[in-house]
PDB file of C-alpha atoms in Angstrom:
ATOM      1  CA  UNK P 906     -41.375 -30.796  27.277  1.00 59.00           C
ATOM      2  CA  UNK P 907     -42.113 -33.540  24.473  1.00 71.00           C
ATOM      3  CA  UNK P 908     -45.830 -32.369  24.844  1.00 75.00           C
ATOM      4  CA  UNK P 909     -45.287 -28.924  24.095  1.00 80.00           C
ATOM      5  CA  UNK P 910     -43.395 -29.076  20.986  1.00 78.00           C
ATOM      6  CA  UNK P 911     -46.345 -31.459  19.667  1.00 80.00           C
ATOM      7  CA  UNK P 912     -48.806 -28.982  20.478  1.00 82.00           C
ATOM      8  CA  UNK P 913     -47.015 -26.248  19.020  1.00 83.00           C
ATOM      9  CA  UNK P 914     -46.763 -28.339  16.165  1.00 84.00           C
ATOM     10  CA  UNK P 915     -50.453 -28.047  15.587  1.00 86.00           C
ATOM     11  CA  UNK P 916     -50.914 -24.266  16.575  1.00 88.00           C
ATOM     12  CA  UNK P 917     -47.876 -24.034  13.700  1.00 89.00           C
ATOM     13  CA  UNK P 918     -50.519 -25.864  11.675  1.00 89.00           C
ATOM     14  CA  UNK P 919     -53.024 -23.967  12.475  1.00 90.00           C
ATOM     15  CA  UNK P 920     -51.367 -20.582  11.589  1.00 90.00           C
ATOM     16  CA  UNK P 921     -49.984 -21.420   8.620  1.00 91.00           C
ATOM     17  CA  UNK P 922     -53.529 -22.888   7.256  1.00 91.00           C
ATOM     18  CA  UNK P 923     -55.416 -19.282   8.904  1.00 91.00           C
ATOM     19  CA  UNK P 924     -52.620 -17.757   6.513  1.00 92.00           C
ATOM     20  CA  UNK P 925     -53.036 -19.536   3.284  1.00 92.00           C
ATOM     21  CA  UNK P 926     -57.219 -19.627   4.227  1.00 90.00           C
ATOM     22  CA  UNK P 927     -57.390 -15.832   3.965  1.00 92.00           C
ATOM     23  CA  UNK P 928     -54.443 -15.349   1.421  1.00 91.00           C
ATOM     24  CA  UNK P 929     -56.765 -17.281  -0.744  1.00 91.00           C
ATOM     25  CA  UNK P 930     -60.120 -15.417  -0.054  1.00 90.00           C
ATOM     26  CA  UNK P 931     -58.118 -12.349  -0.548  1.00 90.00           C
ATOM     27  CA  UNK P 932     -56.954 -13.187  -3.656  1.00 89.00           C
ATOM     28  CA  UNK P 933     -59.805 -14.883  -5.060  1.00 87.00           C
ATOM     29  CA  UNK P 934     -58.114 -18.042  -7.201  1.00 85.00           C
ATOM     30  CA  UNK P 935     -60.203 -20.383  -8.915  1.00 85.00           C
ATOM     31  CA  UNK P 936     -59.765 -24.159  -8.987  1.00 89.00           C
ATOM     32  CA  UNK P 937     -56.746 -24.841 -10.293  1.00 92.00           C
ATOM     33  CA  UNK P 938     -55.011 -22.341  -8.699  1.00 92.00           C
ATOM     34  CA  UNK P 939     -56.092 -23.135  -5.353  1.00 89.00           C
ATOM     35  CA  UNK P 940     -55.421 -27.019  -6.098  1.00 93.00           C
ATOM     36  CA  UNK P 941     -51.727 -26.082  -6.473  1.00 93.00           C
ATOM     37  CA  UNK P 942     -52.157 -24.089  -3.388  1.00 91.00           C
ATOM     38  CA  UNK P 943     -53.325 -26.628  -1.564  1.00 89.00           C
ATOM     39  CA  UNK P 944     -50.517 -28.903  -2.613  1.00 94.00           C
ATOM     40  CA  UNK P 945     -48.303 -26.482  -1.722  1.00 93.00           C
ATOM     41  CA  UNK P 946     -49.701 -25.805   2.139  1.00 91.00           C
ATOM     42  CA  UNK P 947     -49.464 -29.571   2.512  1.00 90.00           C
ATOM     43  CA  UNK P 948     -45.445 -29.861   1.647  1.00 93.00           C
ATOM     44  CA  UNK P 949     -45.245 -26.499   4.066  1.00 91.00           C
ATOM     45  CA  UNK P 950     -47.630 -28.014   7.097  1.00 90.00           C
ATOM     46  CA  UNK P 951     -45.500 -31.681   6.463  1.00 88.00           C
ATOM     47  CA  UNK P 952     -42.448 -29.228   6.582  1.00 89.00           C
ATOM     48  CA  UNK P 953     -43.724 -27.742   9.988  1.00 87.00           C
ATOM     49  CA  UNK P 954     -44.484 -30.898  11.182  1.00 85.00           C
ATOM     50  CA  UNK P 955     -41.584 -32.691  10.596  1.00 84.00           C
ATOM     51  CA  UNK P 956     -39.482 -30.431  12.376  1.00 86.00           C
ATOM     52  CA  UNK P 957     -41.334 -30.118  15.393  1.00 82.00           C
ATOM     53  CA  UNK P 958     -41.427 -34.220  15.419  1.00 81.00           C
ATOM     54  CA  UNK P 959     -37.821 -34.157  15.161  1.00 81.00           C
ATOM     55  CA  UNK P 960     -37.755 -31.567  17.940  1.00 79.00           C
ATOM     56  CA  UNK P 961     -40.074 -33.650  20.200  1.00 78.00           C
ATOM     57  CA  UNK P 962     -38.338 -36.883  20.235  1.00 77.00           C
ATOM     58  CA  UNK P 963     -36.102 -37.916  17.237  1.00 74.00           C
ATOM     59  CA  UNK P 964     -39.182 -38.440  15.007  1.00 72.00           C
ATOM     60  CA  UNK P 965     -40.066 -41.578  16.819  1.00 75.00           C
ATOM     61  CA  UNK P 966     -44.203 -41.326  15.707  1.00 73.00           C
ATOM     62  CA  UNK P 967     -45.993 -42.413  18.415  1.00 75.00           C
ATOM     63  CA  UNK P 968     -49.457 -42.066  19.266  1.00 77.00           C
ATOM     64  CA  UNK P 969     -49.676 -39.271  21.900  1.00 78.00           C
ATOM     65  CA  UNK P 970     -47.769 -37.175  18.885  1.00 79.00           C
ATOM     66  CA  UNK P 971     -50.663 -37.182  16.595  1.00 80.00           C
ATOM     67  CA  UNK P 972     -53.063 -36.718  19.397  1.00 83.00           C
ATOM     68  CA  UNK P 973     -50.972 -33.991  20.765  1.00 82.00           C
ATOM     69  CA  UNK P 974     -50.643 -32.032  17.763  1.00 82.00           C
ATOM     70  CA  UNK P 975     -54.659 -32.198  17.015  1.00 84.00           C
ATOM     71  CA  UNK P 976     -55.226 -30.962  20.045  1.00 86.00           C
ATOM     72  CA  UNK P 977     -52.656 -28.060  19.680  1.00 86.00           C
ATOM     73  CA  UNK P 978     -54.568 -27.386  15.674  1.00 84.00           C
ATOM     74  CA  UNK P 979     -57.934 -27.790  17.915  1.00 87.00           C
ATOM     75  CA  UNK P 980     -57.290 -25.475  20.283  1.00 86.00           C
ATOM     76  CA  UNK P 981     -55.645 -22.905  17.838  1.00 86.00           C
ATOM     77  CA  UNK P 982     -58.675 -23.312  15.526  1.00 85.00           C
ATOM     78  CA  UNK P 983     -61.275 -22.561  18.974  1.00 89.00           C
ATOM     79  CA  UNK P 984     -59.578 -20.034  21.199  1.00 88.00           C
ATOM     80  CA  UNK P 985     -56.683 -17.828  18.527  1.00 86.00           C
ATOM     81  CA  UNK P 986     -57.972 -18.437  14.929  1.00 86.00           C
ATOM     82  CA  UNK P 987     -60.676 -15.470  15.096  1.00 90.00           C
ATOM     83  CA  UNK P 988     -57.869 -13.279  16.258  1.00 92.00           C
ATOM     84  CA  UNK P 989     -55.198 -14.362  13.544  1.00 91.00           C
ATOM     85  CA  UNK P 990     -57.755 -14.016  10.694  1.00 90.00           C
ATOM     86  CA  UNK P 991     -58.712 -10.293  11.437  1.00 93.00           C
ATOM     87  CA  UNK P 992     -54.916 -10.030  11.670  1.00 92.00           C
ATOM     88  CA  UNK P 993     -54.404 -11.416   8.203  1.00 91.00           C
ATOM     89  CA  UNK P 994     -56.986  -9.550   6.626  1.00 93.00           C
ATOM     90  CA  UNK P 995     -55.442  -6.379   8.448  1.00 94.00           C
ATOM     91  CA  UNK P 996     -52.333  -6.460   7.117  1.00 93.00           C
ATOM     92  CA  UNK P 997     -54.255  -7.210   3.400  1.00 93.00           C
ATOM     93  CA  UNK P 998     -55.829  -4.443   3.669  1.00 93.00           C
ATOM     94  CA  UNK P 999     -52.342  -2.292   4.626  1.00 95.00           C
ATOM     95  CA  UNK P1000     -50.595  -3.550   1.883  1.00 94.00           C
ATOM     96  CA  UNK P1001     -53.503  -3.209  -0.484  1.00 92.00           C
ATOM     97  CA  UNK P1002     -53.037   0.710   0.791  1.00 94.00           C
ATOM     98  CA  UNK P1003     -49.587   0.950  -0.159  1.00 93.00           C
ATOM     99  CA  UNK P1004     -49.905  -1.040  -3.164  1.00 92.00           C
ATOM    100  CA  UNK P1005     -52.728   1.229  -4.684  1.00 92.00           C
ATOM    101  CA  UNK P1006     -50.433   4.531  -3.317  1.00 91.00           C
ATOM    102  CA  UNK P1007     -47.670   3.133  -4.842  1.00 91.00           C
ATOM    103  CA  UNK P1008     -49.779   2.950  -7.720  1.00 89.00           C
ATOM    104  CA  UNK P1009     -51.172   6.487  -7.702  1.00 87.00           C
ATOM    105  CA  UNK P1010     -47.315   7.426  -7.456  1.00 85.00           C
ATOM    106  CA  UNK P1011     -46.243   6.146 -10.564  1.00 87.00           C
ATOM    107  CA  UNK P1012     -49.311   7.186 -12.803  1.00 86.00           C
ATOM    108  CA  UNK P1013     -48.466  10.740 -11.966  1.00 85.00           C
ATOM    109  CA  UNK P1014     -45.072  11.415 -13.366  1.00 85.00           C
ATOM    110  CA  UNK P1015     -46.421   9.345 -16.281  1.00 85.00           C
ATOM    111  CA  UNK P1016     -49.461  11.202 -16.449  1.00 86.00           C
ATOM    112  CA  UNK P1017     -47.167  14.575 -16.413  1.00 85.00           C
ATOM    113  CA  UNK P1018     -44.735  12.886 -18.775  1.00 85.00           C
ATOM    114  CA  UNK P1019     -47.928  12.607 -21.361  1.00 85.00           C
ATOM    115  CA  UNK P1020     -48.825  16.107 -20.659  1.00 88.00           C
ATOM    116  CA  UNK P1021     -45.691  17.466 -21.401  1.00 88.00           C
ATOM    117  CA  UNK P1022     -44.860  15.147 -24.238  1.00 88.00           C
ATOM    118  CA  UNK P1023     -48.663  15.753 -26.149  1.00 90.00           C
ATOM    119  CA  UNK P1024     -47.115  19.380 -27.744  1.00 90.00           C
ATOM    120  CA  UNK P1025     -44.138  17.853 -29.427  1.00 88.00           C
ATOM    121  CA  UNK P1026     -46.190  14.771 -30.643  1.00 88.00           C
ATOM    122  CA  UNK P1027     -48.593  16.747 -32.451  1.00 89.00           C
ATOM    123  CA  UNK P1028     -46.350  18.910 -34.139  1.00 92.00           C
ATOM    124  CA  UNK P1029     -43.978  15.576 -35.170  1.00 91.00           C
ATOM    125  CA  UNK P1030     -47.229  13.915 -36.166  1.00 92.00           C
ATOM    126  CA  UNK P1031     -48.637  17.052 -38.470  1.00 92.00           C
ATOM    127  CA  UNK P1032     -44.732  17.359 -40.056  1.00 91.00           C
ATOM    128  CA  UNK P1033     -44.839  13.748 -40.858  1.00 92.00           C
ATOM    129  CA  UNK P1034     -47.881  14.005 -42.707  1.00 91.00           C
ATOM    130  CA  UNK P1035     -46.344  17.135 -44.373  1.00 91.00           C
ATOM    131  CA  UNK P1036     -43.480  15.267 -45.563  1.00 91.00           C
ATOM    132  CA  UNK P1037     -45.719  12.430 -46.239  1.00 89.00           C
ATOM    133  CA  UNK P1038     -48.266  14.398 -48.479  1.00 88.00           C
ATOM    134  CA  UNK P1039     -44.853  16.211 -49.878  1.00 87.00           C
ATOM    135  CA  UNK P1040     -43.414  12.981 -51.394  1.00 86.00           C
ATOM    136  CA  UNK P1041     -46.634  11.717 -52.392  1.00 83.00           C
ATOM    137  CA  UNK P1042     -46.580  14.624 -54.944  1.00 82.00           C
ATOM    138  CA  UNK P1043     -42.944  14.420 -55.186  1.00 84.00           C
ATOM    139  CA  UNK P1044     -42.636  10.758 -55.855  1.00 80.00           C
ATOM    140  CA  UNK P1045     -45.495   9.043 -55.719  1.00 78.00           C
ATOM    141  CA  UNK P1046     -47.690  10.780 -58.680  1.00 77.00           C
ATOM    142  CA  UNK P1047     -44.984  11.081 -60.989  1.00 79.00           C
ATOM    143  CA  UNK P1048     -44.800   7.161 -60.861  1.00 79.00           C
ATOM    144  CA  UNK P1049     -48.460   6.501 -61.270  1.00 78.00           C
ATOM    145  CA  UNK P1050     -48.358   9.058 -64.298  1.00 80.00           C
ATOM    146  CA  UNK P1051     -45.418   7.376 -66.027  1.00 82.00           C
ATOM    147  CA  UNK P1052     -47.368   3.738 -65.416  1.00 80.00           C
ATOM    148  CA  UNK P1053     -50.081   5.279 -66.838  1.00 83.00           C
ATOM    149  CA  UNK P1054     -47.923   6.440 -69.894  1.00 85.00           C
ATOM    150  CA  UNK P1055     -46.717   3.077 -70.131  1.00 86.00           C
ATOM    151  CA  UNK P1056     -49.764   1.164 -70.494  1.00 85.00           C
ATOM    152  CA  UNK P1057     -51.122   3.703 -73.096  1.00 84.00           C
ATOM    153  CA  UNK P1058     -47.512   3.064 -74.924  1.00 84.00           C
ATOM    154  CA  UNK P1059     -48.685  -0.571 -75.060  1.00 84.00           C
ATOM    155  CA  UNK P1060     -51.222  -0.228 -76.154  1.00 82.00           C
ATOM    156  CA  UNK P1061     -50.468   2.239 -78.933  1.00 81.00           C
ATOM    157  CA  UNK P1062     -47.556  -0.387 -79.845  1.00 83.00           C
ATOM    158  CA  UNK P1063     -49.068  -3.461 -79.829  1.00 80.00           C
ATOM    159  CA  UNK P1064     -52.809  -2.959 -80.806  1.00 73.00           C
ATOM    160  CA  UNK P1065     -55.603  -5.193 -79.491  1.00 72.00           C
ATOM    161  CA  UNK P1066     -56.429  -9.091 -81.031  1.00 73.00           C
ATOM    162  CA  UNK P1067     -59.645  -8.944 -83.016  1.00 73.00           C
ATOM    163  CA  UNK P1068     -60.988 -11.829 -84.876  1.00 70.00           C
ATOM    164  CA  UNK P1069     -60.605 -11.745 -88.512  1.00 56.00           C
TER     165      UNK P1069
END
């Protein structure tokens, strides 16, 4: 029985690396990223390890533990690792379906929501440019004029420095 936890062990291995192996091609990460991934598979396969071990016999490490659980990662790797990858990249490619539907489902009430709000946008943009062009005249203009007025009080006040 102590023989096949320890080869389980390894098939666990084995899984978990055909997992994070394709998770990664999927994804495409560059170097750092997949450093930290690779840290982080280690702690997990470690994990998976240790709690097989401890299943096995009490974590007493013995030899036939490490050869037992190679030979459960070898013969995941020859005879069910083909099978598990096409799995993994089957069920990327399913959720890559329902991410890109659920994708297509929210552009459309936002597309619709543009649609219906275009109208009222370009009559609030051409009445803010009313009002703008309205207070410009209003406000503005009267201001420049009485600057304008000022400066020519100036200079009719105080007349310019010759020398002489």
């Amino acid at each position: 029985m102590t023989l096949f936890w320890v080869i389980l062990a390894g098939a666990s291995v084995g899984i978990i690396f055909d997992f994070y192996r394709t998770f990664r091609r999927w994804q495409g990460w560059g170097r750092i990223v997949t450093f930290v991934g690779d840290i982080v598979f280690s702690f997990v396969a470690l994990t998976i390890l240790f709690w097989f071990f401890e299943k096995a016999n009490a974590l007493a490490f013995r030899s036939y533990i490490m050869w037992g659980s190679l030979l459960g990662l070898v013969l995941y790797l020859r005879l069910l690792s083909r099978f598990s990858v096409r799995g993994f990249f089957g069920i990327y490619g399913i959720l890559t379906y329902f991410a890109r539907l659920i994708q297509k489902g929210i552009k459309i009430p936002i597309r619709g929501l543009f649609m219906l709000m275009r109208p009222p946008y370009a009559m609030l943009r051409w009445f803010s440019l009313l009002v703008y062009r309205i207070t410009e005249v209003i406000l503005f203009e009267p201001i420049m004029g009485l600057k304008k007025r000022m400066k020519a009080l100036l200079n009719h006040l105080l007349p310019p420095k010759t020398n002489g």
